[in-house]
Amino acid sequence: MPTTGLHLGLSTLFIRKGLLNEAEMAATIHKSRLAKQSLVTTLTTDKLISAREIAELCYEEYGTPLLDLTEFDLPSIPEEYLNKKLIEKHRCLPLFRRGNRLYIATSDPTNISALEDFQFSAGLHAEAILVEDDKLGKALEKILEEDISALDLGGLDEESLAGIEVTDTDRRQEDQQGDSSDDAPIVIYINKILTDAIRKGASDLHFEPYEKRYRIRFRIDGILHEVSEPPINLAGRISARLKVMSKLDIAERRVPQDGRIKMKLSRTKSIDFRVSTLPTLWGEKIVMRILDSSSAQLGIEKLGYEEDQKAAYMEMLAKPQGMILVTGPTGSGKTVSLYTGLNILNTEERNISTAEDPVEINLEGVNQVHINLKAGLTFASALRSFLRQDPDVVMVGEIRDLETAEIAIKAAQTGHLVLSTLHTNSAAETLTRLINMGVPGYNIASSVNLIIAQRLARRLCPECKEPEEIPEHELLRLGFSQEQINQGITLYKPCGCDLCSGGYKGRVGIYEVMKMSDEIARTIMEGGNSLQIASMAKSQGMRDLRQSGLLKATQGVTSIAEVNRVTSF
């Protein structure tokens, strides 16, 4: 992630030029540190100063050469200088080499440590070239992500598909399948299915054998779609190939197995798959979950939080102790919300440990523990060990029992920031669930800082969505107020085009964010139920899931039908 240190030269420059006052600059610097962004990126993202204006000011002040990055040929960058860790850390991009000098594109010419790090890494003298921050961001996205959706997979030949690298595969086990020439079409077919799933943004793949047919489905934006129906006689070879890639025992077909696949798609892009097999009546059903670590580094701005909800989350992440709970059903995006928070907290000054079942996303700088019930490694035992390891931040994958809840609350009360999840339908029900587990109300009131309930709704495709006419009485029934209707409401419906799936493209979070207040704490200690707690929170300005969903619909982000699907109605 970009360096978050304070560059006094830049802040002083902007204040001296009258673009911001000292209080505004101090607030921006604080925000950039919390978000783990450079000062320039925060200024441009919040539209306080334009990227072009910053670049021109820095050019005048420091005399650093200014380059329009849109005119630069990115594919010409020498691959040996693309150090991904340094690029992400400093938000800089090596462009070209001239003799013993390596020229580095940066939007912040005062970031001397970036030049020093690239100089040490490349063994060349590093010199800065000034570029606009927004253009730099787009270039970095192209270089680092190499967006799989932009690839024309249909144009890949058999050699390209067969050559996609699957790391850590046991070749001896693969040889057990027989003649490699017979299996080449299966290898190509499976690689094509996996790359298609990534290109289409699928979260899960289902390989399902039945008596007379074999079905492959992708879960895209939370909905399953059938994508292929290979001949039933290939069922055994498909499952064998997937099990070999996952390092599973291909001879064992009677019991479930779990494994992982790591596919390297390019020099900088790899995708993990979590694989689960299940013996069924007609063969082994295999489900694969796509684990893309970049989803945890999207940034909180892209998750769908409203400004007040985002501010509440960021405020509680900045606290040194207490508990943040995220709740919702399976597949509601809890993991991404938690990891986005961890990513913000993940600095060299903090010791972060997580206990997960299973570990879905690898995050460098975080000590991740995979729960193993058979070996006696439970959430509670892992949490006890964390507290002997000098932690600052602890993440517990799920609070399932009283023992885990008590240890987590004790940690939150003794100077640690604890993040965790529960399976409840709303923020208020989370508090009553803890009480029903046996946690005393005074412990909950003194330790829980914030509860986030969430759902994932499909985003309307911006290219084909159309306005939807809904009668006034129906709007009132849906939950809109008369005041909102009088002010004018424009709602949209899905249509469908070549760029989307049934009128939807991607998903967005719908959130219910409840801060612990003195009044809510008092209600808990007096034995109040979830309805009373929810009523108190709403009186203090909290939007419930339904209200947040309706707000997203009025913003044109999703449809009323989708809001009805994911929230109670």
Coordinates of C-alpha atoms in Angstrom, one line a residue:
M1 CA 0.0 0.0 0.0
P2 CA 1.2 3.6 -0.5
T3 CA 3.4 5.2 2.0
T4 CA 1.3 7.1 4.5
G5 CA 4.0 9.2 6.1
L6 CA 3.6 13.0 6.3
H7 CA 5.4 14.9 3.6
L8 CA 5.9 18.3 5.2
G9 CA 7.0 19.9 1.9
L10 CA 3.7 19.1 0.2
S11 CA 1.4 20.0 3.0
T12 CA 3.3 23.3 3.5
L13 CA 3.1 24.0 -0.2
F14 CA -0.6 23.5 -0.4
I15 CA -1.2 25.7 2.7
R16 CA 1.1 28.4 1.4
K17 CA -0.7 28.5 -1.9
G18 CA -4.0 28.9 -0.1
L19 CA -5.6 25.7 -1.4
L20 CA -6.2 24.4 2.2
N21 CA -6.0 25.8 5.7
E22 CA -4.0 24.1 8.5
A23 CA -7.0 22.4 10.1
E24 CA -8.2 21.0 6.7
M25 CA -4.7 19.7 6.0
A26 CA -4.3 18.1 9.4
A27 CA -7.7 16.3 8.9
T28 CA -6.6 15.2 5.4
I29 CA -3.3 13.9 6.7
H30 CA -5.1 12.0 9.5
K31 CA -7.5 10.5 7.0
S32 CA -4.7 9.4 4.6
R33 CA -3.0 7.6 7.5
L34 CA -6.2 5.8 8.4
A35 CA -6.9 4.8 4.8
K36 CA -3.3 3.9 4.1
Q37 CA -3.1 6.2 1.2
S38 CA -0.6 8.8 0.1
L39 CA -1.5 12.4 0.9
V40 CA -1.8 13.2 -2.8
T41 CA -4.3 10.4 -3.4
T42 CA -6.5 11.4 -0.5
L43 CA -6.5 15.0 -1.7
T44 CA -7.6 14.0 -5.2
T45 CA -10.0 11.3 -4.1
D46 CA -11.8 13.7 -1.9
K47 CA -11.7 16.3 -4.7
L48 CA -10.0 18.9 -2.5
I49 CA -7.4 19.6 -5.1
S50 CA -7.3 18.2 -8.7
A51 CA -4.6 15.8 -9.7
R52 CA -3.6 18.2 -12.6
E53 CA -3.3 21.1 -10.2
I54 CA -1.1 19.1 -7.8
A55 CA 1.2 18.0 -10.6
E56 CA 1.6 21.6 -12.0
L57 CA 2.3 23.0 -8.5
C58 CA 4.9 20.3 -7.8
Y59 CA 6.5 20.9 -11.2
E60 CA 6.8 24.7 -10.5
E61 CA 8.0 24.1 -6.9
Y62 CA 10.5 21.2 -7.3
G63 CA 11.3 21.3 -11.0
T64 CA 10.7 17.6 -11.4
P65 CA 10.0 16.6 -15.1
L66 CA 6.2 16.3 -15.8
L67 CA 4.9 13.5 -18.0
D68 CA 1.4 12.8 -19.4
L69 CA 1.2 9.1 -18.5
T70 CA -1.7 8.4 -21.0
E71 CA 0.8 9.0 -23.8
F72 CA 3.3 6.4 -22.4
D73 CA 3.5 2.9 -23.8
L74 CA 3.0 0.8 -20.6
P75 CA 3.9 -2.6 -22.3
S76 CA 7.3 -1.2 -23.0
I77 CA 8.2 -1.2 -19.2
P78 CA 11.0 -3.7 -18.6
E79 CA 9.5 -6.5 -16.6
E80 CA 12.6 -7.0 -14.4
Y81 CA 11.9 -3.6 -12.7
L82 CA 8.3 -4.3 -11.8
N83 CA 8.7 -5.0 -8.1
K84 CA 5.0 -5.4 -7.1
K85 CA 5.7 -5.0 -3.4
L86 CA 7.5 -1.6 -3.9
I87 CA 4.9 -0.4 -6.5
E88 CA 2.1 -1.1 -4.1
K89 CA 3.9 0.3 -1.0
H90 CA 4.9 3.6 -2.6
R91 CA 2.3 4.1 -5.4
C92 CA 5.1 4.5 -7.9
L93 CA 5.8 3.0 -11.3
P94 CA 9.2 2.3 -12.9
L95 CA 9.0 3.5 -16.5
F96 CA 12.3 3.0 -18.3
R97 CA 16.0 2.8 -18.0
R98 CA 18.6 5.1 -19.5
G99 CA 22.2 4.0 -18.9
N100 CA 22.5 3.5 -15.1
R101 CA 19.4 5.5 -14.3
L102 CA 15.9 4.2 -13.7
Y103 CA 13.1 6.7 -14.1
I104 CA 10.2 6.4 -11.6
A105 CA 6.7 7.8 -12.2
T106 CA 5.3 9.4 -9.0
S107 CA 2.6 11.9 -8.1
D108 CA 4.6 12.9 -5.0
P109 CA 8.1 14.1 -5.7
T110 CA 8.9 14.5 -2.0
N111 CA 8.7 10.7 -1.4
I112 CA 12.4 10.2 -1.2
S113 CA 12.1 6.8 0.5
A114 CA 10.4 5.4 -2.7
L115 CA 13.4 6.4 -4.9
E116 CA 15.8 4.9 -2.3
D117 CA 13.9 1.6 -2.3
F118 CA 13.7 1.3 -6.1
Q119 CA 17.4 2.3 -6.3
F120 CA 18.4 -0.5 -3.8
S121 CA 16.1 -3.0 -5.6
A122 CA 17.3 -2.3 -9.1
G123 CA 20.9 -1.4 -8.4
L124 CA 20.5 1.7 -10.5
H125 CA 20.2 5.4 -9.7
A126 CA 16.5 6.3 -9.4
E127 CA 15.1 9.6 -10.6
A128 CA 11.5 10.8 -10.3
I129 CA 9.2 11.8 -13.1
L130 CA 6.1 13.7 -12.1
V131 CA 2.7 12.4 -13.2
E132 CA -1.0 13.1 -12.3
D133 CA -2.2 10.9 -9.5
D134 CA -5.5 9.8 -11.2
K135 CA -3.6 8.7 -14.4
L136 CA -1.0 7.0 -12.2
G137 CA -3.8 5.0 -10.4
K138 CA -5.2 3.8 -13.8
A139 CA -1.7 2.7 -15.0
L140 CA -1.0 0.9 -11.7
E141 CA -4.3 -1.0 -12.0
K142 CA -3.4 -2.1 -15.6
I143 CA 0.1 -3.2 -14.6
L144 CA -0.7 -4.9 -11.3
E145 CA -4.1 -6.5 -12.0
E146 CA -3.9 -7.2 -15.7
D147 CA -7.7 -7.4 -15.6
I148 CA -8.8 -10.9 -16.5
S149 CA -12.1 -9.6 -17.8
A150 CA -10.3 -7.7 -20.6
L151 CA -8.7 -11.0 -21.9
D152 CA -10.2 -12.5 -25.0
L153 CA -10.2 -16.1 -23.7
G154 CA -12.2 -17.3 -26.6
G155 CA -9.2 -16.5 -28.8
L156 CA -6.7 -18.5 -26.7
D157 CA -5.4 -21.6 -28.5
E158 CA -5.1 -25.0 -27.0
E159 CA -1.4 -24.5 -26.2
S160 CA -2.2 -21.3 -24.3
L161 CA -5.0 -22.8 -22.2
A162 CA -3.0 -26.0 -21.5
G163 CA 0.0 -23.9 -20.4
I164 CA -1.8 -22.0 -17.6
E165 CA 0.3 -22.7 -14.6
V166 CA -1.1 -24.6 -11.6
T167 CA 1.4 -24.4 -8.8
D168 CA 2.2 -27.1 -6.3
T169 CA 0.7 -29.9 -8.3
D170 CA 1.9 -33.4 -7.5
R171 CA 3.1 -34.7 -10.9
R172 CA 3.4 -38.2 -9.7
Q173 CA -0.3 -38.2 -8.8
E174 CA -1.2 -36.7 -12.2
D175 CA 0.6 -39.6 -13.9
Q176 CA -1.8 -42.0 -12.3
Q177 CA -4.5 -40.8 -14.6
G178 CA -3.0 -42.5 -17.6
D179 CA -1.8 -41.4 -21.0
S180 CA -1.2 -37.7 -21.0
S181 CA -2.2 -37.4 -24.6
D182 CA -5.7 -38.7 -23.7
D183 CA -6.0 -36.2 -20.9
A184 CA -4.9 -33.1 -22.8
P185 CA -8.4 -32.2 -23.9
I186 CA -9.6 -32.4 -20.3
V187 CA -6.8 -30.2 -19.1
I188 CA -7.7 -27.6 -21.7
Y189 CA -11.4 -27.9 -21.0
I190 CA -10.9 -27.4 -17.2
N191 CA -8.5 -24.5 -17.7
K192 CA -11.1 -22.9 -20.0
I193 CA -13.9 -23.3 -17.4
L194 CA -11.7 -21.8 -14.6
T195 CA -10.6 -18.8 -16.6
D196 CA -14.2 -18.3 -17.9
A197 CA -15.3 -18.2 -14.2
I198 CA -12.7 -15.6 -13.3
R199 CA -13.5 -13.5 -16.4
K200 CA -17.3 -13.5 -15.6
G201 CA -16.7 -12.6 -12.0
A202 CA -18.0 -15.9 -10.5
S203 CA -17.6 -16.5 -6.8
D204 CA -18.2 -20.3 -6.9
L205 CA -18.1 -23.2 -9.5
H206 CA -20.3 -26.3 -9.1
F207 CA -19.4 -29.5 -10.9
E208 CA -22.5 -31.8 -10.6
P209 CA -22.9 -35.4 -11.8
Y210 CA -26.4 -36.9 -12.3
E211 CA -27.7 -40.1 -13.7
K212 CA -28.0 -39.0 -17.3
R213 CA -26.2 -35.6 -17.4
Y214 CA -23.3 -33.6 -16.0
R215 CA -23.9 -30.0 -15.2
I216 CA -21.4 -27.1 -14.5
R217 CA -22.8 -23.9 -12.9
F218 CA -21.2 -20.6 -11.9
R219 CA -22.5 -18.4 -9.1
I220 CA -22.4 -14.9 -10.5
D221 CA -23.5 -12.0 -8.3
G222 CA -25.0 -14.4 -5.9
I223 CA -27.2 -16.3 -8.5
L224 CA -26.3 -19.7 -10.0
H225 CA -26.2 -20.0 -13.8
E226 CA -25.6 -23.2 -15.9
V227 CA -22.7 -22.6 -18.2
S228 CA -21.8 -26.1 -19.6
E229 CA -23.1 -29.6 -19.9
P230 CA -20.2 -32.0 -20.8
P231 CA -20.9 -35.6 -21.8
I232 CA -21.7 -37.7 -18.7
N233 CA -19.0 -40.2 -19.6
L234 CA -16.4 -37.5 -18.8
A235 CA -17.5 -37.1 -15.2
G236 CA -14.8 -39.3 -13.7
R237 CA -12.0 -37.7 -15.7
I238 CA -13.2 -34.2 -14.8
S239 CA -13.3 -35.0 -11.1
A240 CA -9.9 -36.7 -11.3
R241 CA -8.3 -33.7 -13.0
L242 CA -9.8 -31.3 -10.4
K243 CA -8.6 -33.5 -7.5
V244 CA -5.1 -33.7 -9.0
M245 CA -5.0 -30.0 -9.3
S246 CA -6.2 -29.7 -5.6
K247 CA -3.6 -32.3 -4.4
L248 CA -6.4 -34.6 -3.2
D249 CA -6.5 -38.4 -3.2
I250 CA -8.0 -39.4 -6.6
A251 CA -8.5 -43.0 -5.4
E252 CA -10.7 -42.0 -2.5
R253 CA -14.3 -41.4 -3.7
R254 CA -16.2 -42.4 -0.5
V255 CA -15.6 -39.5 1.8
P256 CA -15.5 -35.7 1.4
Q257 CA -12.1 -34.1 0.8
D258 CA -10.9 -30.4 0.9
G259 CA -8.1 -28.9 -1.0
R260 CA -6.8 -25.8 -2.7
I261 CA -5.6 -24.8 -6.2
K262 CA -3.4 -21.8 -7.0
M263 CA -3.6 -20.7 -10.7
K264 CA -1.0 -18.4 -12.0
L265 CA -2.6 -16.4 -14.8
S266 CA 0.2 -14.0 -15.5
R267 CA 3.4 -12.6 -14.1
T268 CA 1.6 -10.6 -11.5
K269 CA -1.9 -12.2 -11.2
S270 CA -2.7 -15.5 -9.5
I271 CA -6.0 -16.8 -8.1
D272 CA -6.7 -19.3 -5.4
F273 CA -9.5 -21.8 -5.4
R274 CA -10.8 -23.6 -2.3
V275 CA -12.0 -27.0 -3.4
S276 CA -14.6 -29.3 -1.7
T277 CA -15.6 -32.7 -2.9
L278 CA -18.8 -34.6 -1.8
P279 CA -19.7 -38.2 -2.7
T280 CA -23.3 -38.2 -4.2
L281 CA -25.5 -40.9 -5.6
W282 CA -24.1 -40.5 -9.1
G283 CA -20.5 -39.5 -8.4
E284 CA -18.5 -36.7 -6.8
K285 CA -19.9 -33.2 -6.7
I286 CA -17.1 -30.7 -6.6
V287 CA -17.6 -27.1 -5.5
M288 CA -14.8 -24.5 -5.9
R289 CA -14.8 -21.1 -4.2
I290 CA -12.7 -18.4 -5.9
L291 CA -10.5 -16.6 -3.4
D292 CA -9.1 -13.4 -4.9
S293 CA -7.0 -11.5 -2.4
S294 CA -7.4 -8.3 -4.3
S295 CA -11.1 -8.3 -3.1
A296 CA -9.8 -7.5 0.3
Q297 CA -7.8 -4.5 -1.0
L298 CA -10.6 -2.8 -2.9
G299 CA -10.8 0.1 -0.4
I300 CA -13.7 0.9 1.8
E301 CA -15.0 3.4 -0.8
K302 CA -15.9 0.6 -3.2
L303 CA -17.9 -1.6 -0.8
G304 CA -21.1 0.5 -0.8
Y305 CA -21.1 2.2 2.6
E306 CA -22.9 5.5 2.8
E307 CA -20.7 8.4 4.0
D308 CA -22.1 8.3 7.6
Q309 CA -21.7 4.5 7.8
K310 CA -18.2 4.6 6.4
A311 CA -17.3 7.4 8.9
A312 CA -18.6 5.2 11.8
Y313 CA -16.6 2.2 10.7
M314 CA -13.4 4.2 10.3
E315 CA -13.9 5.9 13.6
M316 CA -14.1 2.6 15.4
L317 CA -11.2 1.1 13.5
A318 CA -9.1 4.0 14.9
K319 CA -9.9 3.1 18.5
P320 CA -7.2 1.1 20.3
Q321 CA -9.7 -1.3 22.0
G322 CA -13.2 -2.6 21.8
M323 CA -15.1 -5.0 19.6
I324 CA -16.5 -4.6 16.0
L325 CA -19.0 -7.3 15.0
V326 CA -20.1 -8.0 11.4
T327 CA -23.2 -10.1 10.9
G328 CA -25.2 -11.5 8.1
P329 CA -25.9 -14.8 6.3
T330 CA -23.3 -16.9 4.4
G331 CA -22.3 -15.1 1.2
S332 CA -23.2 -11.6 2.4
G333 CA -19.6 -10.2 2.2
K334 CA -18.7 -10.3 5.9
T335 CA -15.2 -11.6 5.1
V336 CA -14.5 -8.7 2.6
S337 CA -15.8 -6.1 5.1
L338 CA -13.5 -7.6 7.9
Y339 CA -10.5 -7.8 5.7
T340 CA -11.0 -4.3 4.4
G341 CA -10.8 -3.2 8.0
L342 CA -7.7 -5.3 8.6
N343 CA -6.1 -3.9 5.5
I344 CA -6.6 -0.4 6.9
L345 CA -5.1 -1.4 10.3
N346 CA -2.3 -3.5 8.8
T347 CA 0.8 -1.3 9.5
E348 CA 4.2 -2.3 10.8
E349 CA 3.3 -0.7 14.2
R350 CA 0.5 -3.3 14.8
N351 CA 0.6 -7.0 15.6
I352 CA -2.5 -8.5 14.0
S353 CA -3.6 -12.1 14.4
T354 CA -6.6 -13.9 12.9
A355 CA -8.3 -17.2 13.6
E356 CA -10.4 -18.4 10.6
D357 CA -12.2 -21.6 9.5
P358 CA -10.9 -21.7 6.8
V359 CA -8.4 -19.0 5.9
E360 CA -9.9 -17.7 2.6
I361 CA -7.7 -14.7 1.8
N362 CA -4.0 -14.4 2.4
L363 CA -2.9 -11.0 3.7
E364 CA 0.8 -10.2 4.1
G365 CA 1.6 -8.8 7.5
V366 CA -1.2 -10.6 9.2
N367 CA -0.6 -13.7 11.3
Q368 CA -3.4 -16.1 10.1
V369 CA -4.3 -19.3 11.9
H370 CA -6.4 -22.0 10.3
I371 CA -8.8 -23.6 12.8
N372 CA -8.3 -27.4 13.1
L373 CA -11.0 -29.0 15.2
K374 CA -9.6 -32.5 14.8
A375 CA -6.3 -31.3 16.3
G376 CA -8.0 -29.4 19.1
L377 CA -7.3 -26.0 17.6
T378 CA -10.6 -24.1 18.2
F379 CA -11.5 -20.5 18.0
A380 CA -11.3 -20.3 21.8
S381 CA -7.8 -22.0 22.1
A382 CA -6.4 -19.9 19.2
L383 CA -7.8 -16.7 20.9
R384 CA -6.1 -17.7 24.2
S385 CA -2.8 -18.1 22.4
F386 CA -3.2 -14.7 20.7
L387 CA -3.5 -13.0 24.0
R388 CA -0.1 -14.4 25.0
Q389 CA 1.5 -13.1 21.8
D390 CA 1.4 -9.3 22.5
P391 CA -1.5 -8.6 20.1
D392 CA -2.9 -5.2 19.1
V393 CA -5.6 -6.4 16.8
V394 CA -7.4 -9.8 16.9
M395 CA -9.8 -11.1 14.3
V396 CA -12.0 -14.2 15.2
G397 CA -13.6 -15.7 12.2
E398 CA -16.9 -16.4 14.0
I399 CA -18.2 -16.3 17.6
R400 CA -20.0 -19.7 17.9
D401 CA -20.1 -20.4 21.6
L402 CA -19.9 -18.8 25.1
E403 CA -16.3 -19.7 25.6
T404 CA -15.1 -17.8 22.5
A405 CA -17.4 -14.9 23.2
E406 CA -16.1 -14.5 26.8
I407 CA -12.5 -14.6 25.7
A408 CA -13.1 -12.1 22.8
I409 CA -14.9 -9.7 25.2
K410 CA -12.2 -10.0 27.7
A411 CA -9.6 -9.1 25.0
A412 CA -11.7 -6.1 24.0
Q413 CA -11.8 -4.9 27.6
T414 CA -8.1 -5.3 28.1
G415 CA -6.7 -3.0 25.5
H416 CA -7.2 -5.0 22.2
L417 CA -9.2 -4.2 19.1
V418 CA -11.3 -7.4 18.3
L419 CA -13.1 -8.0 15.0
S420 CA -15.5 -10.9 14.5
T421 CA -18.7 -12.2 12.9
L422 CA -22.0 -13.7 14.1
H423 CA -24.8 -15.2 12.1
T424 CA -27.8 -13.0 12.9
N425 CA -30.3 -11.1 10.8
S426 CA -29.8 -7.6 12.1
A427 CA -27.4 -5.5 14.3
A428 CA -29.8 -5.4 17.2
E429 CA -30.3 -9.2 17.2
T430 CA -26.5 -9.6 17.4
L431 CA -26.6 -8.1 20.9
T432 CA -29.5 -10.4 22.1
R433 CA -27.7 -13.4 20.6
L434 CA -24.7 -12.7 22.8
I435 CA -27.0 -12.3 25.8
N436 CA -28.7 -15.7 24.9
M437 CA -25.2 -17.3 24.7
G438 CA -24.8 -16.3 28.4
V439 CA -22.7 -13.2 28.1
P440 CA -23.7 -10.6 30.8
G441 CA -25.3 -7.5 29.5
Y442 CA -22.8 -5.2 31.3
N443 CA -19.9 -7.0 29.5
I444 CA -21.5 -6.5 26.1
A445 CA -22.3 -2.8 26.8
S446 CA -18.7 -2.1 27.9
S447 CA -16.9 -4.0 25.1
V448 CA -18.9 -3.7 21.8
N449 CA -18.2 -0.5 19.9
L450 CA -19.9 -1.2 16.5
I451 CA -22.1 -3.7 14.8
I452 CA -22.5 -4.0 11.0
A453 CA -25.3 -6.1 9.5
Q454 CA -25.0 -6.5 5.8
R455 CA -26.3 -8.1 2.6
L456 CA -25.1 -8.1 -1.0
A457 CA -27.4 -6.9 -3.7
R458 CA -26.7 -7.1 -7.4
R459 CA -25.8 -3.8 -9.1
L460 CA -27.8 -2.6 -12.1
C461 CA -25.9 -2.5 -15.3
P462 CA -25.2 1.2 -16.0
E463 CA -25.4 0.6 -19.8
C464 CA -28.9 -0.9 -20.0
K465 CA -30.9 0.0 -16.9
E466 CA -34.2 1.8 -17.5
P467 CA -36.5 4.0 -15.4
E468 CA -39.3 2.1 -13.7
E469 CA -42.7 3.6 -13.1
I470 CA -44.2 2.6 -9.8
P471 CA -47.5 4.0 -8.5
E472 CA -47.5 6.2 -5.3
H473 CA -49.5 3.7 -3.2
E474 CA -47.0 1.0 -4.1
L475 CA -44.0 3.2 -3.1
L476 CA -45.6 3.8 0.2
R477 CA -46.1 0.0 0.6
L478 CA -42.5 -0.6 -0.2
G479 CA -41.3 1.6 2.6
F480 CA -40.8 5.1 1.1
S481 CA -42.1 8.1 3.1
Q482 CA -44.6 10.6 1.7
E483 CA -41.9 13.2 2.1
Q484 CA -39.5 11.2 -0.2
I485 CA -42.3 10.7 -2.7
N486 CA -43.1 14.4 -2.8
Q487 CA -39.5 15.3 -3.4
G488 CA -39.4 12.9 -6.4
I489 CA -38.1 9.4 -6.6
T490 CA -36.5 7.8 -9.7
L491 CA -36.2 4.0 -9.7
Y492 CA -34.6 1.8 -12.3
K493 CA -35.2 -1.8 -13.5
P494 CA -32.8 -4.3 -15.2
C495 CA -33.0 -4.9 -19.0
G496 CA -30.1 -6.9 -20.1
C497 CA -27.3 -6.4 -22.7
D498 CA -24.1 -8.0 -23.9
L499 CA -22.1 -6.4 -21.1
C500 CA -24.1 -7.8 -18.2
S501 CA -25.9 -10.8 -16.8
G502 CA -29.7 -10.3 -16.9
G503 CA -29.4 -6.5 -16.4
Y504 CA -27.0 -6.8 -13.4
K505 CA -23.3 -6.4 -13.2
G506 CA -21.4 -6.8 -9.9
R507 CA -22.7 -6.5 -6.4
V508 CA -22.9 -3.8 -3.8
G509 CA -23.2 -3.9 0.0
I510 CA -26.3 -2.9 1.9
Y511 CA -25.5 -2.0 5.5
E512 CA -27.0 -1.4 8.9
V513 CA -24.4 0.2 11.0
M514 CA -25.1 0.6 14.7
K515 CA -22.8 2.4 17.2
M516 CA -23.0 1.5 20.8
S517 CA -24.4 4.6 22.6
D518 CA -25.1 5.2 26.3
E519 CA -28.8 4.8 25.7
I520 CA -28.4 1.5 23.8
A521 CA -26.0 0.3 26.6
R522 CA -28.6 1.2 29.2
T523 CA -31.3 -0.7 27.2
I524 CA -29.1 -3.8 27.1
M525 CA -28.3 -3.8 30.9
E526 CA -32.0 -3.3 31.6
G527 CA -32.8 -6.5 29.7
G528 CA -34.2 -4.9 26.6
N529 CA -35.0 -7.1 23.6
S530 CA -33.8 -6.7 20.0
L531 CA -36.9 -4.7 19.0
Q532 CA -36.3 -2.1 21.8
I533 CA -32.6 -1.9 20.9
A534 CA -33.4 -1.4 17.2
S535 CA -36.0 1.2 18.0
M536 CA -33.5 3.1 20.1
A537 CA -30.8 2.9 17.4
K538 CA -33.2 4.2 14.7
S539 CA -34.2 7.1 16.9
Q540 CA -30.5 8.0 17.0
G541 CA -30.2 8.0 13.2
M542 CA -29.4 4.4 12.2
R543 CA -30.8 3.2 8.9
D544 CA -31.9 -0.4 9.0
L545 CA -31.1 -2.8 6.1
R546 CA -34.4 -2.0 4.4
Q547 CA -33.9 1.7 4.5
S548 CA -30.4 1.4 3.2
G549 CA -31.6 -0.8 0.4
L550 CA -34.3 1.7 -0.6
L551 CA -31.6 4.4 -0.6
K552 CA -29.5 2.4 -2.9
A553 CA -32.5 2.0 -5.2
T554 CA -33.1 5.7 -5.3
Q555 CA -29.5 6.2 -6.2
G556 CA -29.9 4.0 -9.2
V557 CA -27.4 1.5 -7.9
T558 CA -29.8 -1.5 -7.7
S559 CA -33.5 -2.3 -8.3
I560 CA -36.5 -2.5 -6.0
A561 CA -36.8 -6.2 -6.9
E562 CA -33.3 -6.8 -5.8
V563 CA -33.8 -4.8 -2.5
N564 CA -36.9 -7.0 -1.9
R565 CA -34.9 -10.1 -2.5
V566 CA -32.1 -9.4 0.0
T567 CA -33.9 -7.5 2.7
S568 CA -37.0 -8.4 4.8
F569 CA -40.2 -7.2 3.2

